[in-house]
CSV table of C-alpha atoms in Angstrom, one decimal:
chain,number,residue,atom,x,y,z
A,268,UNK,CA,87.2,100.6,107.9
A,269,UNK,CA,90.1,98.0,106.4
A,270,UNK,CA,94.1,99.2,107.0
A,271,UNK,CA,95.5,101.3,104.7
A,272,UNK,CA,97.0,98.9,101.7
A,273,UNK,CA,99.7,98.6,99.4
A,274,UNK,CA,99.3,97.8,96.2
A,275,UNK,CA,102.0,95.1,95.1
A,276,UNK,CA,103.7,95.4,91.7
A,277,UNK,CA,102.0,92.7,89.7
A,278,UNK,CA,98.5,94.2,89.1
A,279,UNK,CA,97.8,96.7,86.3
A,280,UNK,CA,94.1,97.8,87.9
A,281,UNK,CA,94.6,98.0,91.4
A,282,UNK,CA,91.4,99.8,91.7
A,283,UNK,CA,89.7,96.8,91.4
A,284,UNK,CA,92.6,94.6,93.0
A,285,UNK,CA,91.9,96.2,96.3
A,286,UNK,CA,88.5,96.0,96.0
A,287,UNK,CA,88.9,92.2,95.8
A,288,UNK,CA,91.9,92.1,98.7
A,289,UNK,CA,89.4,93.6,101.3
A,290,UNK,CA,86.0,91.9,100.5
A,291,UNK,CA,85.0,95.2,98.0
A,292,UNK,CA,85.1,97.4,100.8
A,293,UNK,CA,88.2,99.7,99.6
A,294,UNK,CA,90.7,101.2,101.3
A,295,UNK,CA,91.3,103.9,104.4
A,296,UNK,CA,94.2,105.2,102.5
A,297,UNK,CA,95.3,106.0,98.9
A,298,UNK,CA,98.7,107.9,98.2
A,299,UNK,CA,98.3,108.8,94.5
A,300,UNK,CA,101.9,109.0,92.8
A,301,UNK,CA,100.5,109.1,89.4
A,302,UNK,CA,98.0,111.6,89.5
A,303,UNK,CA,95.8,112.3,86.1
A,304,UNK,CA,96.3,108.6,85.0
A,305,UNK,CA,95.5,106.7,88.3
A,306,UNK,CA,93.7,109.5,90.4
A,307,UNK,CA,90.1,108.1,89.3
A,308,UNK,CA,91.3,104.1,90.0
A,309,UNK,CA,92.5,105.3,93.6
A,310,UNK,CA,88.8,106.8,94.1
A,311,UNK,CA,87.3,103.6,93.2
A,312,UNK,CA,89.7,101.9,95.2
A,313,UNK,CA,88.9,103.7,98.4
A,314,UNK,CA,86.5,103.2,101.2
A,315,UNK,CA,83.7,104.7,101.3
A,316,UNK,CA,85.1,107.4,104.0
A,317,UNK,CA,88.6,106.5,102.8
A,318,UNK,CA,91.4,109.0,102.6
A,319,UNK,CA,93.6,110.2,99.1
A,320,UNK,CA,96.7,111.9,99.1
A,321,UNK,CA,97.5,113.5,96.0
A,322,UNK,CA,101.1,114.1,95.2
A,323,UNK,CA,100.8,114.5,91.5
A,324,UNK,CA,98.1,116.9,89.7
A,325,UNK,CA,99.5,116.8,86.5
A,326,UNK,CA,102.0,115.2,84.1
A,327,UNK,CA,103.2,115.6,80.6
A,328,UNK,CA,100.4,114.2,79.0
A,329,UNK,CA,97.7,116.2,81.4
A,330,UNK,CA,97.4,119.6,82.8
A,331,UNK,CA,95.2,118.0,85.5
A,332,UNK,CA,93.4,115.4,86.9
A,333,UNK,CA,89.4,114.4,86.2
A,334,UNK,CA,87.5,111.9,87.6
A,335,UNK,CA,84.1,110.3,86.3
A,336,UNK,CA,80.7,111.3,87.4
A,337,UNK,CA,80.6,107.2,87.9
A,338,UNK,CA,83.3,107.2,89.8
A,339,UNK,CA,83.0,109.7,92.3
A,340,UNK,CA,79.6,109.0,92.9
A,341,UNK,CA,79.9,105.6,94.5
A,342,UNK,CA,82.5,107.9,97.0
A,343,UNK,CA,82.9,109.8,99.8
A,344,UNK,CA,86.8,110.0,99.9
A,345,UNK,CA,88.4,113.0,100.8
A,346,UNK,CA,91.2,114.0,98.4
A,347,UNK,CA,94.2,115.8,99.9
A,348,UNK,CA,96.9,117.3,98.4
A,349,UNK,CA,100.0,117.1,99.6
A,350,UNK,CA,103.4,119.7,98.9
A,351,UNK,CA,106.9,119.0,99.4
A,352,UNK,CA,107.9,119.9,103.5
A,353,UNK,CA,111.4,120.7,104.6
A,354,UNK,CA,114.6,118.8,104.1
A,355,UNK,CA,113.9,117.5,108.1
A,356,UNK,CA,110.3,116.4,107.3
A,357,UNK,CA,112.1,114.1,103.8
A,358,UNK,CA,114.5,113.0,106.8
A,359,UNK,CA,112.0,111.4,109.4
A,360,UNK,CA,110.1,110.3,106.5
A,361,UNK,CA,113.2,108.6,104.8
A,362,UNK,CA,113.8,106.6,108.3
A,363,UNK,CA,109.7,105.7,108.2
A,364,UNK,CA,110.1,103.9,105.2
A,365,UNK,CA,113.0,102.5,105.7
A,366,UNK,CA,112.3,101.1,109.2
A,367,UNK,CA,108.8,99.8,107.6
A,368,UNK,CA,110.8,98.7,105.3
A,369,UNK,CA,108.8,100.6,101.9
A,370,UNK,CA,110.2,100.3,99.1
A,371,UNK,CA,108.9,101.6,95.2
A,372,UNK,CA,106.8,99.2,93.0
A,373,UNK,CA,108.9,98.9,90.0
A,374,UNK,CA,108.0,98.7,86.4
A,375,UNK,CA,110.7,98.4,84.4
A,376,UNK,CA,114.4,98.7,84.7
A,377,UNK,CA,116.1,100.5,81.3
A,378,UNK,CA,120.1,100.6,80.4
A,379,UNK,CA,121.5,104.4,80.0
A,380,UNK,CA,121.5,103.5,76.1
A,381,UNK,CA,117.6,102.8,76.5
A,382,UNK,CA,117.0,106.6,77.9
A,383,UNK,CA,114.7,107.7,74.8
A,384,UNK,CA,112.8,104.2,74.9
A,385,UNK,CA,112.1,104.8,79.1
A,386,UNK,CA,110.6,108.3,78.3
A,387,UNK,CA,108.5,106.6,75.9
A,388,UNK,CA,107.6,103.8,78.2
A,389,UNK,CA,106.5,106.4,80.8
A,390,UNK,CA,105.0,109.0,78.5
A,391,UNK,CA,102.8,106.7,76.9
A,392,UNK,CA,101.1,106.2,80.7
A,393,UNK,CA,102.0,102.1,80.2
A,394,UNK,CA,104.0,102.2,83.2
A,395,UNK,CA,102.6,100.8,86.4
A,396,UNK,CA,105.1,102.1,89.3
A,397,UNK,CA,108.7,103.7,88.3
A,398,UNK,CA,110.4,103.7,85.0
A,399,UNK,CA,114.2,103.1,86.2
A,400,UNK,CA,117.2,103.9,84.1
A,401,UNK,CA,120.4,102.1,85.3
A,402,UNK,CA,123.9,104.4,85.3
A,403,UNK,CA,127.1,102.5,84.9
C-alpha cells in the first residue's frame, strides 16, 4: 500500500488527484477535515484497505455525512472517527507537526472588513482548505 499523502493546495478534486499521484492506487491514509462536503472524495481517494479519519460529521450546511453507493463500493476503507483528546495529547501533536513541518492548505486569506464575505465563501462549501480572516 502507497504512504499516506498530502494533498497540496492547488487541486479542487483531490479524490481524483491522488488517484493520479500514486498510479490510481489511492491512499493508506485520509484525515477528513471537511467532513459532509469531502467525506465521499476521501473514500474514492483511498486504497483499497486504506484508512479515514473523520474529524468533522457535520457542518452548517449538513447534519451529516453520506457517501454514494458508487463510491463506497469500489472500497474497503475503514472510516474512524476521531474526538478531541487532552490539552497534553494537542501538545505532542502541536510539536509533530511542527517538527514535520505541517502546515494548513489555505484557500483564501480575507481582511477583518471582509468577515461577512469569508462566511459566505466557506458556507457556500467553495472553499478548498481554510477560509482565513486577517486581524490588524
Amino acid at each position: 500500500m502507497p504512504p499516506a499523502q498530502r494533498f497540496p493546495g492547488e487541486g479542487r478534486r483531490p479524490g481524483g488527484q491522488v488517484g493520479g499521484d500514486t498510479g490510481r492506487h489511492g491512499t493508506s491514509l485520509v484525515v477528513e477535515t471537511n467532513g459532509p462536503d469531502t467525506v465521499e472524495q476521501s473514500v474514492r481517494a483511498t486504497a483499497l484497505y486504506g484508512q479515514i479519519v473523520l474529524l468533522v460529521t457535520g457542518n452548517p450546511r449538513r447534519r451529516g455525512i453520506e457517501i454514494s453507493h458508487a463510491a463506497y463500493a469500489g472500497s474497503l476503507a475503514t472510516i474512524r472517527r476521531v474526538f478531541v483528546g487532552s490539552r497534553a495529547h494537542f501538545a505532542s501533536m502541536d510539536r509533530a507537526l511542527e517538527l514535520h513541518g505541517t502546515r494548513p492548505v489555505l484557500d483564501r486569506v480575507f481582511g477583518f472588513d471582509q468577515v461577512r464575505e469569508a462566511f459566505r465563501h466557506y458556507e457556500s462549501g467553495a472553499a478548498f482548505g481554510k477560509a482565513v480572516i486577517r486581524v490588524g
